[in-house]
mmCIF file of C-alpha atoms and ligand atoms in Angstrom:
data_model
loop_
_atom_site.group_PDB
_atom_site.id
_atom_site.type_symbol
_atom_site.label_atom_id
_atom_site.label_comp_id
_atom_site.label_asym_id
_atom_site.label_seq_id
_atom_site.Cartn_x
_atom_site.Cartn_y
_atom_site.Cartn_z
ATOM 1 C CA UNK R 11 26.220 168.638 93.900
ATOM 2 C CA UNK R 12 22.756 169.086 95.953
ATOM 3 C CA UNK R 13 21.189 166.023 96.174
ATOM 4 C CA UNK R 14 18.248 165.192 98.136
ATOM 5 C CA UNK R 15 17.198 163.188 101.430
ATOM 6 C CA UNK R 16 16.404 160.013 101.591
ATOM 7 C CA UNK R 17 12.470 160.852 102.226
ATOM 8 C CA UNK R 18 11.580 158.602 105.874
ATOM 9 C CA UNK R 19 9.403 155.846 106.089
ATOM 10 C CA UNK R 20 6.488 157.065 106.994
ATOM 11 C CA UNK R 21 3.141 154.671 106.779
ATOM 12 C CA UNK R 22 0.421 157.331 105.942
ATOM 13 C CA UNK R 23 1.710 160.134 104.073
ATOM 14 C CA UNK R 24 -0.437 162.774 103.212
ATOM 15 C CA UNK R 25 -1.561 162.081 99.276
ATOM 16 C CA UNK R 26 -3.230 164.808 96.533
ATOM 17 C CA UNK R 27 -4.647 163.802 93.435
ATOM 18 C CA UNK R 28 -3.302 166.202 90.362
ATOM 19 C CA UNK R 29 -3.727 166.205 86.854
ATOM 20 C CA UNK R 30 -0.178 167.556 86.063
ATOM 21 C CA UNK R 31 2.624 168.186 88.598
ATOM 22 C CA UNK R 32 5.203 170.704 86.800
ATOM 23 C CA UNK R 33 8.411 169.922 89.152
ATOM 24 C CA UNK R 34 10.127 173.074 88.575
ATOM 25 C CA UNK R 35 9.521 176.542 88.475
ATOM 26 C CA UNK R 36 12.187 177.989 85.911
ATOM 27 C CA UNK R 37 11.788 179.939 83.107
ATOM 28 C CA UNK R 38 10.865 176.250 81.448
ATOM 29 C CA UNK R 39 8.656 175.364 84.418
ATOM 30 C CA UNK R 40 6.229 178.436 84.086
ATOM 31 C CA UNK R 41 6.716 178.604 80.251
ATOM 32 C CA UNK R 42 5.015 175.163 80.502
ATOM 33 C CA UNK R 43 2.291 176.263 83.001
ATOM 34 C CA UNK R 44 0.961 179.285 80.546
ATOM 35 C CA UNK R 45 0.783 177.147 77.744
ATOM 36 C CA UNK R 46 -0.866 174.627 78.964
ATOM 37 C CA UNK R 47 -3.446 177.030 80.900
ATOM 38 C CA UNK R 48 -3.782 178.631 77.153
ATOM 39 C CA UNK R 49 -4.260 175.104 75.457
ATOM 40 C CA UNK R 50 -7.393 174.428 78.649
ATOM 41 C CA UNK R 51 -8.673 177.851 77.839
ATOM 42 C CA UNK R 52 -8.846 177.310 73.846
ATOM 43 C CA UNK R 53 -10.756 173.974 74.890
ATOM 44 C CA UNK R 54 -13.099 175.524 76.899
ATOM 45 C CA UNK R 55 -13.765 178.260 74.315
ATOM 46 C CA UNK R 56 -14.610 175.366 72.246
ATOM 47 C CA UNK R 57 -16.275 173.038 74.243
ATOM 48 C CA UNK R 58 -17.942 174.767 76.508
ATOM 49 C CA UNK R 59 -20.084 171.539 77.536
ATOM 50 C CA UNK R 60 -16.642 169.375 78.926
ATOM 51 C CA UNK R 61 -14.804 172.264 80.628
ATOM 52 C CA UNK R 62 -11.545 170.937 81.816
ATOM 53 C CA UNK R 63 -10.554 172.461 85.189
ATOM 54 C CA UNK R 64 -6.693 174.235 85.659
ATOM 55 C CA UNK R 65 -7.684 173.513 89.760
ATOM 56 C CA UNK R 66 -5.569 170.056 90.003
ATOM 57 C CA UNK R 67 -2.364 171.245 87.867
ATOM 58 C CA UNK R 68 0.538 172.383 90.129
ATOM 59 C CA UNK R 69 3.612 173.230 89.910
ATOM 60 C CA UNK R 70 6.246 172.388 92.546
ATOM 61 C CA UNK R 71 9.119 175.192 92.569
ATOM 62 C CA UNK R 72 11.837 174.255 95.594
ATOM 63 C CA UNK R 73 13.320 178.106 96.235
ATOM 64 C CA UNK R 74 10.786 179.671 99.133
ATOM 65 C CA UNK R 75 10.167 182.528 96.403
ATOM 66 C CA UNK R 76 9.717 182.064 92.415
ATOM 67 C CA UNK R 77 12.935 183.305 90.807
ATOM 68 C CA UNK R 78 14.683 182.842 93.988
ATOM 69 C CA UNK R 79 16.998 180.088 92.183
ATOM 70 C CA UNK R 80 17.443 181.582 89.182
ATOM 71 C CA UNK R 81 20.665 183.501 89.750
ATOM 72 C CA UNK R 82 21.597 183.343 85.497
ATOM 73 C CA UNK R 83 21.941 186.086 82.924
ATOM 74 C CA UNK R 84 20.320 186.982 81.149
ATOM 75 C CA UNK R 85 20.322 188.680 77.470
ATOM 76 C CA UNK R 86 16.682 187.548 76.584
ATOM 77 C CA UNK R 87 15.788 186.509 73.131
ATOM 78 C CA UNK R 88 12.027 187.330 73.120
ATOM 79 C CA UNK R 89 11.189 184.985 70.342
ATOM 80 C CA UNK R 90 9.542 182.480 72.569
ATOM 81 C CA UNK R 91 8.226 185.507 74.456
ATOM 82 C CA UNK R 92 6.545 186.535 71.631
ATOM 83 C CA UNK R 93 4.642 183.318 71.092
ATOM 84 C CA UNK R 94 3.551 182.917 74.662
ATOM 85 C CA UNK R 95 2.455 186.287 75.789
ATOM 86 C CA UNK R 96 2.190 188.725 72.655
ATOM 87 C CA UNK R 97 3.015 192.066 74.227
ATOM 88 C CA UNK R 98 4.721 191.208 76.820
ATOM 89 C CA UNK R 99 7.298 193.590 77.261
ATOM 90 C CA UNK R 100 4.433 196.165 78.165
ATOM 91 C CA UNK R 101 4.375 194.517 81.483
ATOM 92 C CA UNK R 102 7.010 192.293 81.970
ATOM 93 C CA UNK R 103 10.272 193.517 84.207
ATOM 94 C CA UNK R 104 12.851 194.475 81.541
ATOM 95 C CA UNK R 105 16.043 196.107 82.145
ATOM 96 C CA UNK R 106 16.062 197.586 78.708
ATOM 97 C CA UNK R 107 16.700 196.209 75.143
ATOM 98 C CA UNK R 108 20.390 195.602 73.717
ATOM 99 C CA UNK R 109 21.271 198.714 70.988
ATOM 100 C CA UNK R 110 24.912 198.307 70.797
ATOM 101 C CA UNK R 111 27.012 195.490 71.324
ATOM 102 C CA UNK R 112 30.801 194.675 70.871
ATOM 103 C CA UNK R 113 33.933 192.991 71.895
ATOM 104 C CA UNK R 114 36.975 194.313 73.545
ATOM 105 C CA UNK R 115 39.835 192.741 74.949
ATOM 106 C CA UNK R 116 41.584 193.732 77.807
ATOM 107 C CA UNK R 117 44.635 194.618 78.648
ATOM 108 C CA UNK R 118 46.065 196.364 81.612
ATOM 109 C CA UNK R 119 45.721 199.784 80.589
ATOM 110 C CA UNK R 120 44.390 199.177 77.258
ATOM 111 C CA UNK R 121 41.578 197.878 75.483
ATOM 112 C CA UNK R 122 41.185 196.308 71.741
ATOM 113 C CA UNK R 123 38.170 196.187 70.029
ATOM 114 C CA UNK R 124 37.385 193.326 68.117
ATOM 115 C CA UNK R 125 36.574 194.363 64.351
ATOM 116 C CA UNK R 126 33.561 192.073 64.307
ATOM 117 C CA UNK R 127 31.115 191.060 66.883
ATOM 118 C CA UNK R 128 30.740 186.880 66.879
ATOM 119 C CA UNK R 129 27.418 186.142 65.960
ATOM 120 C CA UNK R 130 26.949 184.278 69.837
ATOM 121 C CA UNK R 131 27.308 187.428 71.050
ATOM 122 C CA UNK R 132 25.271 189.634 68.698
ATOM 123 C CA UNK R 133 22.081 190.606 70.739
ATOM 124 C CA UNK R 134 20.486 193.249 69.132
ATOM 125 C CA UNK R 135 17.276 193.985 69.617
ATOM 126 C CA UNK R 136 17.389 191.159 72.359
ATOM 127 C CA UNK R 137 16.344 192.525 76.307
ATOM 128 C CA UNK R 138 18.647 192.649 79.362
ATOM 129 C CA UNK R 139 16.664 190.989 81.952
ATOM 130 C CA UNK R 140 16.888 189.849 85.463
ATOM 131 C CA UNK R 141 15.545 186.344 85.266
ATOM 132 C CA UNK R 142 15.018 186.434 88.769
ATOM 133 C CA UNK R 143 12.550 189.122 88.298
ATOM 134 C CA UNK R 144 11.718 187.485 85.132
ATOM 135 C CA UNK R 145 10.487 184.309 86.442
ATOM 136 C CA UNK R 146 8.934 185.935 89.418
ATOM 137 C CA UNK R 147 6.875 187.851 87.001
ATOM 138 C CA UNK R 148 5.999 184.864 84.724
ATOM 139 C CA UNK R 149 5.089 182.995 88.306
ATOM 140 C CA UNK R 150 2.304 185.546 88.847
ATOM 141 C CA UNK R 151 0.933 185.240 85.074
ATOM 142 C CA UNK R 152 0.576 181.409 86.244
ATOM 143 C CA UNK R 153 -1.059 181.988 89.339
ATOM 144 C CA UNK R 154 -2.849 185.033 87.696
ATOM 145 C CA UNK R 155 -4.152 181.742 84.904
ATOM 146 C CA UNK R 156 -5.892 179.610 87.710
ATOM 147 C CA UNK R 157 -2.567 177.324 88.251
ATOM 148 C CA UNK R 158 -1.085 176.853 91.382
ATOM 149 C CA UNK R 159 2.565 177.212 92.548
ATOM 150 C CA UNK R 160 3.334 175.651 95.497
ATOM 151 C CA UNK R 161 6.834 177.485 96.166
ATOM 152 C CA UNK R 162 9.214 175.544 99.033
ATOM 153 C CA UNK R 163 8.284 172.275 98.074
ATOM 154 C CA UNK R 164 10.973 169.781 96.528
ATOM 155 C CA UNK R 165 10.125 166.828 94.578
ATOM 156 C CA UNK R 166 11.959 164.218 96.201
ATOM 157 C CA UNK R 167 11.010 160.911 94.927
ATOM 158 C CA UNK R 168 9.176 159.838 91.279
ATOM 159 C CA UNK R 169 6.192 157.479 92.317
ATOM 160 C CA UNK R 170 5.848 154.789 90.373
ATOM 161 C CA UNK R 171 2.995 152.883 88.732
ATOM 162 C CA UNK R 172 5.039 150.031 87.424
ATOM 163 C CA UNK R 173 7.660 151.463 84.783
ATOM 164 C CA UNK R 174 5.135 154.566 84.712
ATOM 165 C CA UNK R 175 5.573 157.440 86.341
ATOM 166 C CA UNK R 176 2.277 157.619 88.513
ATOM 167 C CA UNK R 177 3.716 161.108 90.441
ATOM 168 C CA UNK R 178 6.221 163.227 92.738
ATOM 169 C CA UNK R 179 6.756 162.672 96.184
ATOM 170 C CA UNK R 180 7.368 166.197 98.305
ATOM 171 C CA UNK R 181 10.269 166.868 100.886
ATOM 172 C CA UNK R 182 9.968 165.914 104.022
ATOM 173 C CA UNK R 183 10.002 169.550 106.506
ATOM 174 C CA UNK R 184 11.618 169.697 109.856
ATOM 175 C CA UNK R 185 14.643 167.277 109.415
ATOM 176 C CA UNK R 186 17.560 167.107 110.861
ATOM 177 C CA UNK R 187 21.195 166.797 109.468
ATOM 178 C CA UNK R 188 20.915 162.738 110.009
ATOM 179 C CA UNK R 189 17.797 162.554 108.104
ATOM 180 C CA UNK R 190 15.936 162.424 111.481
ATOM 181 C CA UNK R 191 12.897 163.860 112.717
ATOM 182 C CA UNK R 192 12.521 167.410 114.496
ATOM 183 C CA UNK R 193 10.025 168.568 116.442
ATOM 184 C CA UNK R 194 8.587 170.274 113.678
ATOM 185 C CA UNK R 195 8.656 166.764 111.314
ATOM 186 C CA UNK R 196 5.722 167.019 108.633
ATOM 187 C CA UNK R 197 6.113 164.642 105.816
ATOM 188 C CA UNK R 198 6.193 165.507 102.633
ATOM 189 C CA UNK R 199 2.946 164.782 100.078
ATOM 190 C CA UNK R 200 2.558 161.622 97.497
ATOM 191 C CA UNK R 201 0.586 163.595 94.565
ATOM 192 C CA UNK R 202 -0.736 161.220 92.590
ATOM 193 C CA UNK R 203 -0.504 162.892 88.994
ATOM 194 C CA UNK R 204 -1.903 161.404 85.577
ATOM 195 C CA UNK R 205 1.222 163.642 83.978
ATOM 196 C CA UNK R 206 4.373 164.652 85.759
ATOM 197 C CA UNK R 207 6.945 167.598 83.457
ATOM 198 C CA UNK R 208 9.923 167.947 85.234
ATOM 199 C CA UNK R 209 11.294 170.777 84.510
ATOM 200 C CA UNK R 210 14.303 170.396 86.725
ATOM 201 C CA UNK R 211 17.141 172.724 85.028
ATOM 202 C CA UNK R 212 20.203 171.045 83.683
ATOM 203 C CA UNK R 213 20.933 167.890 85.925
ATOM 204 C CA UNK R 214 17.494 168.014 87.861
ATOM 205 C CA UNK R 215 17.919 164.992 90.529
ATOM 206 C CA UNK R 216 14.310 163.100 90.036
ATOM 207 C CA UNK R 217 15.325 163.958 85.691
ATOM 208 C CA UNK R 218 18.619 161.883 86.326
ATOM 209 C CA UNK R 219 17.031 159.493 88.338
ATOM 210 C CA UNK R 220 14.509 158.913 85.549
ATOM 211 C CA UNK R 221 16.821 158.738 82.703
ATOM 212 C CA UNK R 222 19.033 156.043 84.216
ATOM 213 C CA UNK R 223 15.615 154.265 85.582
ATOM 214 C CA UNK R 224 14.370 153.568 81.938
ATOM 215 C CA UNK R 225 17.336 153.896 79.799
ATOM 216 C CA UNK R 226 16.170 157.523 78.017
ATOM 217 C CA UNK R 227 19.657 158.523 77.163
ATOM 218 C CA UNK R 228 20.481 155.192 75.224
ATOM 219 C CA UNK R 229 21.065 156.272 71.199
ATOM 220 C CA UNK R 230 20.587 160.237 72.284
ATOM 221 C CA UNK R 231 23.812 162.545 72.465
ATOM 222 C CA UNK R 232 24.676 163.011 75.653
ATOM 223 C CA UNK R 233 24.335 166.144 77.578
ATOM 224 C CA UNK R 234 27.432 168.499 76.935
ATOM 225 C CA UNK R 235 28.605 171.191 79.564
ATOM 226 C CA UNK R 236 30.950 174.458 79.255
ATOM 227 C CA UNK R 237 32.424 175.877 81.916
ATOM 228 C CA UNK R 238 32.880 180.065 81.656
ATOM 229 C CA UNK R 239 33.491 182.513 84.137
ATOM 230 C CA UNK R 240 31.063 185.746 84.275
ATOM 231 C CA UNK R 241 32.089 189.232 86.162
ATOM 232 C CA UNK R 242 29.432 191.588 87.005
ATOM 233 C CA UNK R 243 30.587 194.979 86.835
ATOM 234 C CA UNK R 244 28.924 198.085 88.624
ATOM 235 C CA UNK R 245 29.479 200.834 86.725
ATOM 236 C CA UNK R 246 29.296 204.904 86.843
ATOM 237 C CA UNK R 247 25.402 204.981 86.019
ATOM 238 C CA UNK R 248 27.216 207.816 83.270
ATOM 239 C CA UNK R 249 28.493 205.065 81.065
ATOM 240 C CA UNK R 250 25.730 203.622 80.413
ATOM 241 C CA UNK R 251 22.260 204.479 79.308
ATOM 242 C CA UNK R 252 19.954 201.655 79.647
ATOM 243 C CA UNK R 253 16.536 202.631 78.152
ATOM 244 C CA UNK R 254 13.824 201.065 79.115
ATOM 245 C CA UNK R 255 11.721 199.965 75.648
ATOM 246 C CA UNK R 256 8.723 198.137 74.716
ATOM 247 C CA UNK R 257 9.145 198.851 70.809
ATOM 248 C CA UNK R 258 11.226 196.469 68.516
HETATM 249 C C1 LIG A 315 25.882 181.602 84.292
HETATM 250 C C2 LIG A 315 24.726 181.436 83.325
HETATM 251 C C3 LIG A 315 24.372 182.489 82.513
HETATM 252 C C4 LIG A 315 23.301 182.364 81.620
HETATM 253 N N1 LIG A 315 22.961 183.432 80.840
HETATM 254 C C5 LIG A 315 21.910 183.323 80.024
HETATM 255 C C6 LIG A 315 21.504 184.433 79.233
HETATM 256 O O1 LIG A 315 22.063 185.523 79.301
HETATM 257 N N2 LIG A 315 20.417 184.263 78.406
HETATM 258 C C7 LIG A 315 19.745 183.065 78.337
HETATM 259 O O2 LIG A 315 18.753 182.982 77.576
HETATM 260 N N3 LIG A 315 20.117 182.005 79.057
HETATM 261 C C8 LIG A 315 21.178 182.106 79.897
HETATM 262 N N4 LIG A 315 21.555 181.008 80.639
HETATM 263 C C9 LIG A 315 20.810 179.760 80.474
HETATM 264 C C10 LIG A 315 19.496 179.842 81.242
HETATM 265 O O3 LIG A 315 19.774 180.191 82.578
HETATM 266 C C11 LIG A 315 18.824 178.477 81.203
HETATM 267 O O4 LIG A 315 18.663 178.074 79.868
HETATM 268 C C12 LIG A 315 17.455 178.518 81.864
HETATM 269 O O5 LIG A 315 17.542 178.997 83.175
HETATM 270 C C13 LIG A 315 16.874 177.127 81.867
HETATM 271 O O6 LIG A 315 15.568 177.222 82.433
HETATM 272 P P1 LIG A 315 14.931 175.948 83.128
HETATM 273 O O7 LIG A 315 13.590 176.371 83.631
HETATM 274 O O8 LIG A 315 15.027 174.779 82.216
HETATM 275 O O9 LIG A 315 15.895 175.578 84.350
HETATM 276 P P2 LIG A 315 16.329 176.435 85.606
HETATM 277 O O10 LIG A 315 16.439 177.882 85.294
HETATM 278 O O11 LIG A 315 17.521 175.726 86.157
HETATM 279 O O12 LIG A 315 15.108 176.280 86.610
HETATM 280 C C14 LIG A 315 14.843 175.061 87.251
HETATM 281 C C15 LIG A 315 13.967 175.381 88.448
HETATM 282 O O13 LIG A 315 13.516 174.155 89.004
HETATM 283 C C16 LIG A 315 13.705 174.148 90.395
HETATM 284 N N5 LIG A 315 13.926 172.737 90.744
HETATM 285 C C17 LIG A 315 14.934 171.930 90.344
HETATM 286 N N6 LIG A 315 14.760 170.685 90.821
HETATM 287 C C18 LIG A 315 13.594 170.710 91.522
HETATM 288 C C19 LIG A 315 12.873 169.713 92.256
HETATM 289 N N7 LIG A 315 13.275 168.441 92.334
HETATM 290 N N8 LIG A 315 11.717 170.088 92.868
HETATM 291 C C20 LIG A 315 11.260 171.370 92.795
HETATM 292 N N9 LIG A 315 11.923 172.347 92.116
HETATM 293 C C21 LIG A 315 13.063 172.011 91.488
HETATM 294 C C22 LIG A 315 14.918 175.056 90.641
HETATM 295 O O14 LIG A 315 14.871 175.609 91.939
HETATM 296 C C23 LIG A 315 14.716 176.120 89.559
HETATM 297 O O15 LIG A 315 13.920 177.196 90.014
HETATM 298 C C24 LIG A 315 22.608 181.130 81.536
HETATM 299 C C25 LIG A 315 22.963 180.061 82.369
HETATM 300 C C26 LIG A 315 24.007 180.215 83.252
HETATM 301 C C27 LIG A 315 24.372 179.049 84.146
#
């Protein structure tokens, strides 16, 4: 399990003021940042005499690149696509979009197809993505909306106002193994946020922290986990014909 450093004492750490702090850049993480530039946007088109401002909402993505942890999948289900960007499979990097699907098992020599496709794995229609690609893409529709990503930083630590969340605390740079300091020590950032999303993943460190903190899983089902095995397969570019589509 990855868990995170102790953050040091350190006095005067270097502080930011943000509206929102998105810890997180995943598919949810960015998903999050385009809607809520689209929600500013509708305001301003509104109001234009209280313009809110997209300057002080971050989000905090700990790979060095967007996408760079998101190693999953994936069959997309465009759905939510849909309702975020409309059109976006005119732009967006898609492998191509599922035509055929079914079910074989395997023998030795042999194969058996399964007379009906389980509706779990019925993707028609749906797209074969890379969701690295995928959420590098969706990264620069974020930036591309006035928010900023800050890629290589961790949240660390939840600040607290009281039993409030009051904001993230970034990873410290330049430590060594025994959480001590390296020539190259900079602290990591308090941002002060008036709304931190964490948008972790499954099991995000500051989300478990949280939940235990104030008691959020108390009366909700717990979180259930499945473990399966996926092969990737390379195979003779002649027995398959991925084709690239931006029509449903
Ligand atoms: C093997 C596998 C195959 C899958 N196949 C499919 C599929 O085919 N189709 C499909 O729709 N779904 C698939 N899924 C599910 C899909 O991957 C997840 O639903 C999706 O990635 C969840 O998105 P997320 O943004 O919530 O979390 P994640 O994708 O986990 O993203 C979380 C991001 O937050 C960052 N992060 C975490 N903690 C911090 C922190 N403290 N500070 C800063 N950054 C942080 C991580 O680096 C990561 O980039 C698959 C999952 C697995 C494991």
């Amino acid at each position: 399990m990855l868990t995170f450093r102790t953050p040091l004492e350190i006095p005067d750490r270097p502080k930011m003021e943000a509206d929102v702090v998105i810890v997180g850049g995943g598919p949810a993480g960015m998903a999050c940042a385009l809607r809520l530039s689209q929600f500013i946007d509708e305001h301003n088109a509104i109001h234009p005499e209280t313009p809110l401002s997209k300057e002080n909402i971050y989000v905090l993505e700990k790979a060095r690149e967007a996408g760079q942890h998101c190693l999953s999948g994936a069959i997309l289900d465009p759905r939510a696509m849909h309702e975020l960007l409309p059109g976006f499979e005119t732009e967006a990097p898609i492998e191509a979009m599922v035509r055929k699907e079914a079910v074989h098992f395997l023998t030795e020599t042999r194969h058996f197809r399964f007379p009906v496709t389980p509706p779990p794995l019925q993707d028609h229609g749906n797209y074969v993505i890379s969701i690295n690609r995928f959420v590098k893409w969706m990264a620069e529709k974020v930036e591309a909306a006035g928010i900023t990503v800050f890629t290589g930083f961790a949240g660390s630590e939840l600040l607290y106002d009281g039993n409030k969340v009051a904001g993230v605390r970034t990873d410290d740079k330049g430590v060594d193994k025994k959480n001590e300091k390296k020539s190259n020590f900079e602290p990591g950032y308090d941002i002060h946020a008036k709304v931190v999303i964490l948008a972790e993943g499954t099991r995000g460190s500051l989300t478990k922290e949280l939940i235990t903190k104030l008691d959020l899983a108390r009366d909700a089902n717990p979180q259930t986990y499945g473990v399966g095995v996926k092969e990737l397969w390379n195979s003779p570019p002649a027995a398959s014909s991925p084709a690239k589509s931006s029509s449903r």
